[in-house]
Amino acid sequence: MTGHNQNPDSPVTALTPDAVDRLESLFGPIDEDLALHYPGDRIGGQPSHTVYVSAADASANVPAEWGTAASAILRDHPEAFAELDTANVLPLVRERLSTAPIQDLRIDFEDGYGWRSDAVEDRHAAAAGAALAALAEDSDGPTWLGIRSKGLAAHERRRGIRTLELVLDGAGGVPDGFVFTVPKLRAASQVAAVVALCEELERAHGLPERALRFELQIESPQAVIGADGTTTLARAITRADGRCTSLHYGTYDYSAACGITSAQQSLAHPVADHAKNVMLVAAAQTGVWVCDGSTQVVPTGSPEQVSASARRHFDLVTRSLERGFYQGWDMHPGHLVTRWLATFGFFRHAMPVAAARLGGYLERQGGEVMDEPATAQALAGVLVRGLDAGAFGLAEVQAIASGIDRDVLRGLLDRSVTVSLG
């Protein structure tokens, strides 16, 4: 075959420049579309949990109150938690509970709040806004914070919009880290309406463009698979105009909608695994985080009941982490103990191997495991998440692999992920 490139020192090719230009004209728009919808995972900055509190109980003192209550549970039941501590992280847990126990706080005006008179909810909304503004100014306060207003159904959405407005007024604008939860998503088209709501609120209240962000709560089967057989979540993310920060799984509403009896409803039920796996795939490479749901079993009662509840929550958190869900809901101060115990333990167990393998990759020495670039990125992600959680410090990583620092981790991640490193 005679090629168009006759230079004997160059590879022979048969494609003409016009042919190559034609192919580029076809691939170019596809590249742009993929870059728009799949900018890369957002590793760095994701909270380990979200705490939900009723708007009736909300104040700027919630983190301190929860930290104190959690510390008391740990102090009163040391054996229940000591038997779970396989990584010697209880000192870290105690420190976390006494300094910054909550990373993400959501003031709830939906299921955890119920229906109250407009005057009462108006008052609570204004107070919630003031509390969020104060917490945003607290250096030890939650990094992320916001509200869950009422849902999108016709009978409640006007109340939800009013509450969101009053919260923003009470806060004097959009506090740093603010996000609002949209409960009970059922159709991708609803997301376009939420985007319009954000635009109208920004215009009406003189807020900066794109200041408002939201998360979608997945509580119905229709949010996972629509009537047309397509994945609602994937279409919902594309309609969010870059404003959707995360997907949150709603354990009990979703399980009930699938016909699961109350005694069997759990984060570990197969219907929960299916929904969350679809969430994980739909959000992959989009920059949208995925958050696991909650458990209603709390560590109260007799020592035996506390021990059993602590073990249950610890195992559920560990299970979620092993399956790639790095965030979950906490509904009781006691959950903070096992949340941090499981999170710290998970990342401390993972860190030595990840650091050693990544150090070997950087030195091109290989070792027993020859890692590829994608694996190196995953190892860097483990270290970034562990650092963000506070499970270990950079000095501990560098004691194993001295060449690893924040810039190195950023360099490993930024080719295929969106990185937010402190």
XYZ file of C-alpha atoms in Angstrom:
422
model
C 0.000 0.000 0.000
C 1.377 3.385 -0.977
C 1.208 5.946 1.827
C 0.963 9.705 1.567
C 3.998 10.163 3.783
C 7.003 9.158 1.696
C 9.681 10.048 4.265
C 11.485 6.717 4.827
C 12.327 7.703 8.404
C 8.684 8.369 9.317
C 5.799 5.923 9.796
C 3.818 5.318 6.619
C 0.179 6.459 6.862
C -2.586 6.291 4.291
C -4.965 8.856 5.771
C -4.928 12.243 4.102
C -5.011 15.482 6.109
C -8.598 15.945 4.936
C -9.516 12.540 6.333
C -7.924 13.346 9.668
C -9.728 16.708 9.751
C -13.019 14.940 9.072
C -12.468 12.579 11.977
C -11.519 15.446 14.276
C -14.688 17.302 13.280
C -16.655 14.276 14.454
C -14.720 13.593 17.631
C -14.313 17.236 18.699
C -17.954 17.896 19.711
C -18.041 14.538 21.487
C -14.920 15.489 23.463
C -16.531 18.782 24.459
C -19.756 17.084 25.533
C -17.919 14.492 27.622
C -15.782 17.193 29.249
C -18.933 19.144 30.108
C -20.853 16.264 31.658
C -17.924 14.272 33.070
C -15.353 16.771 34.364
C -13.977 14.196 36.825
C -14.574 13.032 40.371
C -14.359 15.662 43.084
C -11.873 14.173 45.542
C -11.001 16.411 48.457
C -13.358 18.285 50.727
C -16.138 15.724 51.005
C -17.445 15.507 54.584
C -17.455 12.126 56.286
C -21.042 12.565 57.388
C -24.119 14.788 57.488
C -25.902 15.414 60.780
C -29.640 16.075 60.608
C -31.384 18.040 63.353
C -34.976 19.233 63.531
C -35.422 22.938 62.864
C -37.294 23.082 66.174
C -34.029 22.218 67.954
C -31.566 24.076 65.757
C -29.105 26.614 67.088
C -25.474 27.568 66.708
C -24.799 25.387 69.775
C -25.739 22.120 68.064
C -22.163 20.970 67.266
C -20.969 21.617 70.822
C -24.067 19.994 72.318
C -23.719 16.914 70.117
C -19.998 16.684 70.830
C -20.629 16.830 74.578
C -23.398 14.234 74.420
C -21.291 11.919 72.252
C -18.318 12.260 74.614
C -20.568 11.317 77.534
C -21.745 8.168 75.743
C -18.143 7.205 75.034
C -17.156 7.918 78.633
C -20.070 5.947 80.113
C -19.670 2.898 77.865
C -15.930 2.531 77.218
C -16.040 -1.239 76.707
C -18.653 -0.989 73.945
C -16.352 1.155 71.837
C -12.967 -0.214 72.890
C -13.823 -3.611 71.416
C -14.433 -1.905 68.037
C -11.133 -0.023 68.033
C -8.744 -2.174 66.007
C -6.600 0.786 64.898
C -6.049 2.519 68.253
C -7.979 5.610 67.165
C -10.096 6.280 70.265
C -7.783 9.157 71.281
C -8.452 10.731 67.873
C -12.182 10.201 68.335
C -12.163 11.914 71.719
C -10.262 14.859 70.285
C -12.647 15.150 67.349
C -15.699 15.082 69.610
C -14.268 17.841 71.809
C -13.167 20.160 68.992
C -15.029 19.723 65.695
C -17.532 16.867 66.017
C -19.709 17.754 63.004
C -18.397 18.283 59.465
C -21.745 18.811 57.735
C -24.961 20.019 59.383
C -28.429 20.007 57.870
C -31.309 21.761 59.646
C -34.402 19.761 58.803
C -37.798 21.232 57.901
C -39.088 18.018 56.338
C -39.687 14.561 57.868
C -37.669 15.329 60.987
C -39.711 18.475 61.562
C -43.253 17.736 60.423
C -46.075 20.162 59.755
C -46.473 23.231 61.934
C -48.283 26.495 61.506
C -46.845 28.968 59.019
C -46.064 31.401 61.817
C -44.063 28.769 63.721
C -42.129 27.576 60.657
C -41.449 31.178 59.647
C -39.936 31.802 63.059
C -37.862 28.641 62.959
C -36.646 29.469 59.441
C -35.379 32.894 60.490
C -33.671 31.385 63.532
C -32.111 28.646 61.393
C -30.652 31.239 59.053
C -29.100 33.144 61.939
C -27.668 29.913 63.385
C -26.152 28.897 60.047
C -24.573 32.323 59.594
C -22.988 32.071 63.060
C -21.710 28.542 62.413
C -20.194 29.599 59.094
C -18.066 32.114 61.000
C -16.866 29.507 63.531
C -13.474 28.097 62.563
C -14.340 24.837 64.339
C -17.867 24.760 62.945
C -19.136 22.548 60.124
C -17.412 23.012 56.782
C -20.714 22.361 55.032
C -24.130 23.378 56.315
C -27.646 24.066 55.142
C -31.261 22.977 55.337
C -33.623 20.326 54.079
C -36.841 22.083 53.157
C -40.118 20.448 52.246
C -40.352 18.617 48.950
C -41.363 19.318 45.381
C -44.908 17.933 45.469
C -47.738 20.383 44.789
C -49.061 20.328 48.363
C -45.759 21.389 49.959
C -43.414 23.124 47.551
C -44.657 26.673 48.206
C -44.027 26.166 51.902
C -40.579 24.810 51.121
C -39.700 27.769 48.903
C -40.905 30.223 51.557
C -38.785 28.516 54.194
C -35.693 28.597 51.992
C -36.195 32.324 51.383
C -36.602 33.061 55.077
C -33.495 31.035 55.943
C -31.446 33.049 53.463
C -32.892 36.290 54.840
C -32.108 35.179 58.387
C -28.547 34.353 57.359
C -28.103 37.667 55.601
C -27.219 35.916 52.349
C -25.600 32.601 51.487
C -23.287 31.374 54.274
C -20.007 29.759 53.275
C -20.575 26.067 52.576
C -24.360 26.443 52.286
C -26.340 23.808 50.390
C -30.021 22.901 50.500
C -31.414 19.391 50.221
C -34.179 18.634 47.718
C -36.120 15.680 49.154
C -38.129 13.032 47.332
C -36.903 13.545 43.791
C -39.103 11.611 41.351
C -38.390 13.030 37.891
C -35.334 14.471 36.161
C -37.445 17.377 34.914
C -37.912 18.512 38.508
C -34.204 19.362 38.638
C -34.555 21.966 35.893
C -37.239 23.603 38.029
C -34.910 23.601 41.046
C -32.257 25.310 38.934
C -34.858 27.925 37.957
C -35.688 28.369 41.651
C -32.027 29.063 42.390
C -31.873 31.631 39.603
C -35.036 33.385 40.779
C -33.868 33.491 44.397
C -30.491 34.889 43.382
C -32.205 37.567 41.309
C -34.823 38.473 43.912
C -32.404 38.604 46.855
C -29.481 40.221 45.077
C -27.263 37.175 45.533
C -24.213 36.438 43.387
C -24.928 34.357 40.312
C -24.672 30.616 40.946
C -24.340 31.181 44.696
C -26.967 28.540 45.488
C -26.201 24.826 45.326
C -28.343 21.836 46.168
C -28.216 18.113 46.793
C -30.780 15.581 45.608
C -32.253 13.102 48.047
C -33.035 9.713 46.545
C -36.077 8.329 48.336
C -38.254 6.915 45.565
C -37.733 4.139 43.000
C -38.696 6.615 40.253
C -35.555 8.623 41.074
C -33.472 5.586 40.138
C -35.400 4.155 37.181
C -38.010 6.243 35.378
C -41.194 5.212 33.625
C -39.332 5.195 30.308
C -36.842 2.688 31.632
C -33.939 5.134 31.737
C -31.815 6.055 34.737
C -33.449 9.158 36.187
C -30.376 10.068 38.212
C -28.058 10.325 35.228
C -30.445 12.688 33.457
C -31.046 14.646 36.668
C -27.344 15.361 37.115
C -27.034 16.664 33.554
C -29.991 19.013 34.148
C -28.541 20.457 37.345
C -26.407 23.031 35.505
C -23.421 22.229 37.717
C -25.303 23.196 40.911
C -25.843 19.676 42.297
C -23.195 18.876 44.896
C -24.298 15.398 45.956
C -26.847 12.594 45.941
C -28.167 11.433 49.337
C -29.816 8.068 49.869
C -33.011 8.025 51.952
C -33.026 4.635 53.653
C -36.535 4.276 54.982
C -38.690 6.052 52.394
C -36.933 4.198 49.575
C -37.184 0.804 51.260
C -40.849 1.332 52.098
C -41.610 2.377 48.523
C -40.084 -0.901 47.366
C -42.373 -2.849 49.728
C -39.728 -3.816 52.279
C -41.172 -4.377 55.747
C -39.964 -2.103 58.530
C -38.056 -4.871 60.331
C -35.925 -5.482 57.219
C -35.255 -1.888 56.204
C -31.518 -1.260 56.369
C -28.585 0.310 54.571
C -27.429 -3.250 53.908
C -30.654 -4.509 52.271
C -30.308 -5.567 48.610
C -32.739 -2.853 47.413
C -30.563 -0.273 49.171
C -27.429 -1.688 47.568
C -29.033 -1.560 44.137
C -30.180 2.049 44.503
C -26.852 3.206 45.908
C -24.860 1.406 43.238
C -26.925 3.146 40.551
C -26.281 6.439 42.361
C -22.554 5.701 42.418
C -22.420 4.883 38.705
C -24.618 7.831 37.686
C -22.432 10.259 39.654
C -19.086 8.764 38.598
C -16.750 11.311 36.973
C -19.384 14.066 37.229
C -17.980 15.802 40.324
C -21.155 14.936 42.277
C -20.637 13.214 45.626
C -22.702 10.255 46.851
C -23.877 10.006 50.454
C -25.219 6.893 52.160
C -28.308 7.053 54.350
C -28.995 6.609 58.049
C -29.931 4.059 60.672
C -32.655 4.635 63.247
C -30.995 2.328 65.771
C -29.298 4.508 68.382
C -26.922 3.628 71.259
C -29.207 4.098 74.258
C -30.561 1.860 77.001
C -28.743 -0.893 78.839
C -25.020 -1.527 78.357
C -25.926 -4.511 76.202
C -28.213 -2.393 74.015
C -25.588 0.326 73.658
C -22.952 -2.235 72.699
C -25.217 -3.883 70.105
C -26.256 -0.539 68.596
C -22.662 0.681 68.469
C -21.550 -2.506 66.733
C -24.407 -2.215 64.227
C -23.599 1.379 63.268
C -19.835 0.751 63.206
C -20.317 -2.208 60.859
C -22.666 -0.235 58.594
C -20.244 2.687 58.317
C -17.340 0.342 57.604
C -19.420 -1.507 55.012
C -20.254 1.780 53.274
C -16.614 2.864 53.206
C -15.556 -0.479 51.743
C -18.118 -0.010 48.962
C -17.051 3.504 48.030
C -19.580 5.556 50.018
C -17.431 7.969 51.995
C -20.252 9.950 53.581
C -23.411 9.001 55.480
C -26.132 10.422 57.700
C -25.905 10.614 61.488
C -29.126 11.065 63.427
C -28.023 10.843 67.076
C -24.978 12.065 69.077
C -24.030 8.462 69.729
C -23.600 7.933 66.010
C -20.728 10.420 66.058
C -18.650 8.051 68.193
C -18.975 5.110 65.817
C -18.843 7.337 62.727
C -15.434 8.673 63.629
C -14.248 5.378 65.098
C -15.050 3.511 61.878
C -13.831 6.299 59.566
C -10.529 6.825 61.347
C -9.960 3.089 61.584
C -10.745 2.484 57.920
C -8.308 5.094 56.637
C -5.574 4.345 59.167
C -5.626 0.697 58.122
C -5.509 1.724 54.447
C -2.846 4.433 54.712
C 0.400 2.421 55.158
C -0.233 0.214 52.139
C -1.483 3.120 50.003
C 1.503 5.305 50.924
C 4.041 2.541 50.311
C 2.562 1.570 46.951
C 2.274 5.181 45.880
C 5.838 5.865 46.978
C 7.017 2.910 44.920
C 5.038 4.123 41.936
C 6.602 7.575 42.190
C 10.077 6.086 42.407
C 9.295 3.710 39.511
C 10.624 0.842 41.607
C 7.510 -1.236 41.417
C 7.967 -3.659 44.278
C 5.636 -6.610 44.731
C 2.763 -4.807 42.998
C 3.202 -3.018 39.654
C 0.590 -0.266 39.758
C -0.865 1.490 36.740
C -1.649 5.249 36.600
C -5.333 4.670 37.362
C -4.393 2.676 40.460
C -1.958 5.396 41.525
C -4.791 7.908 41.273
C -6.979 5.676 43.426
C -4.207 5.351 46.008
C -3.823 9.135 46.048
C -7.567 9.406 46.576
C -7.341 7.177 49.653
C -4.676 9.427 51.153
C -6.562 12.632 50.371
C -9.782 11.306 51.910
C -7.935 10.111 55.002
C -6.221 13.474 55.403
C -9.546 15.290 54.988
C -11.172 13.088 57.626
C -8.317 13.712 60.066
C -7.468 10.009 60.334
C -3.756 10.790 59.971
C -1.443 13.670 59.157
C 0.843 14.287 56.220
C 3.903 13.637 58.399
C 2.700 10.065 58.976
C 2.383 9.541 55.227
C 5.829 11.000 54.597
C 7.360 8.709 57.219
C 6.481 5.879 54.827
C 6.993 7.686 51.504
C 8.932 10.914 51.863
C 8.195 12.059 48.322
C 4.453 12.439 48.896
C 3.042 15.882 49.620
C -0.102 17.813 48.742
C 1.309 18.953 45.416
C 2.186 15.399 44.469
C -1.292 14.180 45.358
C -2.805 17.002 43.340
C -0.639 16.132 40.377
C -1.721 12.502 40.487
C -5.378 13.400 40.646
C -5.869 16.411 38.452
C -5.703 14.611 35.124
C -9.030 12.897 35.628
C -10.585 14.374 38.751
C -11.612 17.726 40.147
C -9.442 18.284 43.207
C -10.100 20.454 46.258
C -7.184 20.175 48.645
C -6.654 22.274 51.733
